[in-house]
Amino acid sequence: MNTNNLTASIRKSYFPRVILPAVLIVACIVFAIINPFESRYKSADLKKLSDTADLYENHSGYVRFTAETLYYAGIDYRANGRIRARVYYTINNDVFYFFLISTEELPEDYGTIHNYEMNARLVKNGTLFRRLTVDISKELGFPESDFEDLCSHIIVSQYHYVHGFTSFYLIALLVLCILSVIQLSIIILILAMPQLSHAAFMLRHYGSRRGLYGQACEEFASSATLMEENIYMTENFLIYTSGFHVEIIPLENIVWLYNYNVIHRTKGRAKAYFPLCIVTDCKKIYKIHHINQQTSDKIIDIIQTRYPEVMVGYDN
């Protein structure tokens, strides 16, 4: 009597599959914790422009702010060849603060704007800051080096709030986490109920899935013959277990058998394998790899003896 259990073999093949979704879920949680995504939807109130540096350093990169007066600097922010935002500035306590306002959010009269409420992102971009100070100093007639000393290096960007990638990253992370949870839930369900596994589910092509699976389990436990490592034959089934896979093949549904020679080289050594290909009447092809010629021929002989109508040939 075979002490192995088909249900246990299926569970064993699914245990390693738990690792990837579990790792992804943990990675998503850790990534969400160390990255302040919540600040995207919990914008801080920016009451004084002098607080921009502190908020930026404290990772409160998203703010709500009402600007009393913003002056158009005559400079446009372009991306991909199109005007995406216009540059404004205001002066507070003798410090110049720059604003990028999306063209989609601006009124038709986009000159000087008053009491403008915005959700914005605090941006520190040396290249953009340098460009703005150079252009605006020319517009205002300030010496460039002196003008930089009067400017805040933190740019209040309403454009980057609307068009930033944070929402995209958050959605992608959420989708990945949901898919991983679904995958992990399915694997756990199969571990609890192996009759829902892929191997059992495929038996629906050959008749009653439950009936065939129950019969295969009974025959595996009582009369399975070990043909080679991980390859078993019972009265009515050929059962192959390898790594993440378990295949249960009803013998009466096999219509064609053939094997072929494969040379596998490892560290300069060549070893021959004779994969056995099995084609069933539902046109499903099973391939049993890493099987020696003797075992392959023995399986073919047994099946052909029981079912003489099965075709036997070789893939050239």
XYZ file of C-alpha atoms in Angstrom:
316
model
C 0.000 0.000 0.000
C 1.329 3.427 -0.877
C 1.662 5.591 2.200
C 1.809 8.780 0.142
C -1.278 10.906 -0.145
C -2.280 12.755 -3.312
C -3.924 15.547 -1.341
C -0.716 16.051 0.638
C 1.305 16.122 -2.585
C -0.934 18.844 -4.015
C -0.642 20.875 -0.820
C 3.137 20.461 -0.907
C 3.238 21.839 -4.461
C 1.271 24.932 -3.382
C 3.174 25.819 -0.211
C 6.079 27.544 -2.061
C 3.547 29.668 -3.971
C 2.636 31.430 -0.729
C 6.049 33.122 -0.610
C 5.763 35.541 -3.559
C 2.368 37.137 -2.782
C 3.207 37.264 0.932
C 6.489 39.043 0.203
C 4.736 41.462 -2.177
C 2.084 42.294 0.425
C 4.740 42.957 3.072
C 6.754 45.033 0.574
C 3.674 47.099 -0.303
C 2.933 47.751 3.358
C 6.538 48.730 4.122
C 6.717 50.936 1.012
C 3.479 52.663 1.984
C 4.770 53.272 5.510
C 8.134 54.754 4.539
C 6.626 56.903 1.775
C 4.210 59.615 2.932
C 1.479 58.852 0.405
C -1.131 59.880 2.917
C 0.103 63.472 2.667
C -1.260 63.531 -0.890
C -4.754 63.295 0.528
C -4.098 64.999 3.865
C -2.805 68.338 2.665
C -1.402 70.598 5.355
C -2.708 74.105 5.748
C -0.033 76.543 4.621
C -0.906 79.649 6.612
C 2.378 81.476 6.145
C 4.697 81.208 3.173
C 7.630 81.275 5.569
C 6.527 77.783 6.689
C 7.169 76.192 3.281
C 10.725 75.079 4.126
C 9.674 73.469 7.423
C 6.738 71.683 5.820
C 8.950 70.402 3.004
C 11.594 69.114 5.418
C 8.884 67.385 7.473
C 7.649 65.585 4.329
C 4.389 67.496 4.310
C 4.795 68.077 0.617
C 1.130 68.750 -0.164
C -0.537 71.890 1.083
C -3.667 74.011 0.900
C -3.026 77.703 0.459
C -4.882 80.900 -0.360
C -2.716 83.477 -2.077
C -3.815 87.062 -1.609
C -2.032 88.355 -4.725
C -0.010 86.523 -7.353
C 1.856 88.381 -10.086
C 2.359 86.789 -13.479
C 6.093 86.633 -14.197
C 5.648 86.462 -17.963
C 7.222 83.004 -17.998
C 5.535 79.788 -19.019
C 6.363 76.238 -17.907
C 6.521 73.861 -20.844
C 6.423 70.068 -20.964
C 6.453 67.967 -24.118
C 6.430 71.123 -26.217
C 3.221 72.505 -24.711
C 2.533 75.231 -22.174
C 1.459 73.335 -19.062
C 1.637 76.048 -16.406
C 2.353 79.730 -15.892
C 4.838 81.121 -13.410
C 3.681 83.555 -10.735
C 5.417 85.138 -7.806
C 4.580 87.006 -4.661
C 6.642 88.811 -2.067
C 6.315 88.052 1.628
C 8.635 89.537 4.262
C 11.055 90.607 1.508
C 11.277 87.053 0.139
C 10.176 86.066 -3.360
C 8.042 82.919 -3.590
C 7.413 81.224 -6.940
C 4.189 79.513 -7.957
C 3.432 77.198 -10.875
C -0.256 77.378 -11.744
C -1.660 74.864 -14.215
C -3.147 76.436 -17.343
C -6.180 74.194 -16.816
C -6.923 75.907 -13.512
C -6.294 79.521 -14.505
C -9.049 82.023 -15.298
C -9.129 83.581 -18.754
C -7.602 86.760 -17.367
C -4.461 85.188 -15.982
C -2.501 88.378 -15.262
C -2.437 89.338 -11.605
C -4.786 87.083 -9.653
C -6.235 87.693 -6.196
C -7.467 85.463 -3.376
C -6.538 82.322 -5.303
C -7.246 79.102 -3.428
C -5.177 76.106 -4.420
C -4.037 72.649 -3.519
C -0.338 72.521 -4.291
C 2.792 70.478 -3.987
C 6.000 71.852 -2.515
C 8.779 71.235 -5.013
C 12.527 71.634 -4.606
C 14.106 71.504 -8.051
C 17.463 73.200 -8.491
C 17.300 73.277 -12.284
C 13.817 74.794 -12.338
C 14.695 77.259 -9.566
C 17.790 78.409 -11.457
C 15.808 78.908 -14.644
C 13.142 80.934 -12.849
C 15.585 83.180 -11.024
C 17.538 83.889 -14.222
C 14.433 84.772 -16.255
C 12.596 86.728 -13.554
C 15.687 88.693 -12.504
C 15.938 89.878 -16.102
C 12.258 90.801 -16.159
C 12.551 92.750 -12.908
C 15.981 94.205 -13.601
C 17.648 92.586 -10.572
C 21.274 91.373 -10.594
C 21.007 87.605 -10.915
C 23.233 86.642 -7.963
C 21.536 89.108 -5.641
C 18.089 88.000 -6.734
C 18.730 84.336 -5.819
C 19.443 85.384 -2.243
C 15.987 86.957 -2.056
C 14.115 83.869 -3.287
C 12.719 80.815 -1.548
C 14.124 77.607 -3.013
C 10.787 75.851 -2.407
C 8.391 76.255 -5.333
C 4.657 76.083 -4.613
C 3.423 74.084 -7.592
C -0.272 73.685 -8.201
C 0.673 72.077 -11.539
C 2.668 69.251 -9.910
C -0.216 68.600 -7.526
C -2.599 68.017 -10.428
C -0.197 66.222 -12.765
C 2.238 64.545 -10.388
C 2.890 60.815 -10.390
C 2.059 60.226 -6.735
C -1.519 59.218 -7.497
C -0.277 56.856 -10.206
C 2.207 55.231 -7.824
C -0.413 54.930 -5.125
C -2.934 53.328 -7.491
C -0.278 50.943 -8.863
C 0.751 49.994 -5.327
C -2.870 49.459 -4.329
C -3.559 47.301 -7.408
C -0.429 45.219 -6.755
C -1.420 44.751 -3.130
C -5.000 43.757 -4.034
C -3.802 41.263 -6.665
C -1.329 39.774 -4.181
C -4.054 39.445 -1.535
C -6.340 37.749 -4.059
C -3.582 35.379 -5.142
C -2.653 34.561 -1.556
C -6.322 33.995 -0.683
C -6.728 31.575 -3.597
C -3.599 29.658 -2.581
C -4.753 29.431 1.037
C -8.158 28.229 -0.158
C -6.511 25.518 -2.283
C -4.314 24.485 0.649
C -7.483 24.038 2.684
C -9.395 22.392 -0.191
C -6.983 20.666 -2.628
C -9.947 19.543 -4.726
C -9.997 23.133 -6.043
C -6.412 22.919 -7.312
C -5.483 23.254 -10.973
C -4.769 19.521 -11.242
C -8.230 18.651 -9.917
C -9.903 21.444 -11.864
C -8.492 20.159 -15.179
C -10.272 16.856 -14.631
C -13.510 18.574 -15.637
C -12.434 18.039 -19.257
C -12.707 14.288 -18.781
C -15.920 13.929 -16.814
C -17.033 14.643 -13.263
C -14.238 16.603 -11.609
C -15.165 15.518 -8.097
C -15.683 11.907 -9.089
C -12.396 11.615 -10.978
C -10.440 13.437 -8.269
C -11.876 11.197 -5.543
C -11.076 8.109 -7.609
C -7.519 9.316 -8.257
C -6.968 9.931 -4.520
C -8.226 6.462 -3.622
C -6.112 4.713 -6.259
C -3.027 6.783 -5.377
C -3.307 5.809 -1.719
C -4.031 2.127 -2.331
C -2.336 0.947 -5.499
C -0.036 3.576 -7.022
C 3.100 2.177 -8.647
C 6.191 4.392 -8.536
C 7.537 4.427 -12.077
C 10.274 6.953 -11.331
C 10.734 9.753 -8.833
C 7.528 11.834 -8.781
C 5.843 9.692 -11.460
C 3.085 7.294 -10.396
C 0.713 5.045 -12.273
C -2.537 3.617 -10.937
C -5.183 1.512 -12.598
C -6.781 4.499 -14.312
C -4.420 7.459 -13.891
C -0.915 8.676 -14.564
C 0.073 11.109 -11.805
C 3.088 13.388 -12.083
C 4.297 15.637 -9.263
C 7.153 18.055 -9.780
C 7.981 21.346 -8.093
C 4.916 23.565 -8.302
C 2.935 21.189 -10.489
C 0.782 18.116 -10.058
C -0.829 16.546 -13.097
C -3.540 13.901 -12.972
C -4.053 12.275 -16.366
C -6.882 9.756 -16.942
C -5.412 6.903 -18.987
C -8.578 6.253 -20.990
C -8.467 9.797 -22.409
C -4.953 9.514 -23.829
C -4.874 9.397 -27.635
C -1.187 9.873 -28.437
C 2.154 9.235 -26.747
C 5.632 10.119 -27.890
C 9.019 11.009 -26.448
C 12.115 12.720 -27.784
C 15.735 13.218 -26.864
C 16.915 16.332 -25.011
C 20.559 16.949 -24.113
C 20.983 19.025 -20.964
C 24.453 20.399 -20.241
C 25.461 21.430 -16.725
C 29.008 22.455 -15.811
C 30.380 20.896 -18.961
C 28.579 17.596 -18.436
C 25.938 16.378 -20.838
C 22.975 14.342 -19.696
C 20.237 12.941 -21.892
C 16.560 13.205 -21.000
C 13.597 11.763 -22.808
C 10.551 13.957 -22.133
C 7.322 12.057 -22.483
C 4.559 13.917 -24.307
C 0.975 12.870 -23.690
C -1.907 14.152 -25.789
C -5.474 13.622 -24.588
C -8.756 13.627 -26.458
C -9.442 17.237 -25.373
C -6.238 18.288 -27.182
C -4.384 19.020 -23.954
C -0.677 18.220 -24.063
C 1.219 17.114 -20.958
C 5.013 17.002 -20.913
C 6.874 15.003 -18.321
C 10.471 16.221 -18.233
C 13.616 14.655 -16.759
C 12.504 11.099 -17.300
C 14.886 8.411 -18.499
C 14.356 6.367 -21.659
C 13.650 3.132 -19.811
C 10.875 4.621 -17.681
C 9.389 6.449 -20.656
C 9.267 3.263 -22.732
C 7.783 1.329 -19.808
C 4.962 3.838 -19.361
C 4.222 3.785 -23.088
C 4.141 -0.051 -23.093
C 1.766 -0.200 -20.109
C -0.652 2.336 -21.575
C -0.533 0.781 -25.036
C -1.206 -2.663 -23.550
C -4.277 -1.384 -21.704
C -5.456 0.831 -24.562
C -4.221 -0.557 -27.906
C -5.937 2.253 -29.834
C -3.502 4.854 -28.435
C -1.120 6.157 -31.098
C 2.588 5.993 -30.347
C 5.094 8.069 -32.252
C 8.120 10.282 -31.906
C 8.473 13.989 -32.489
C 11.322 14.461 -34.941
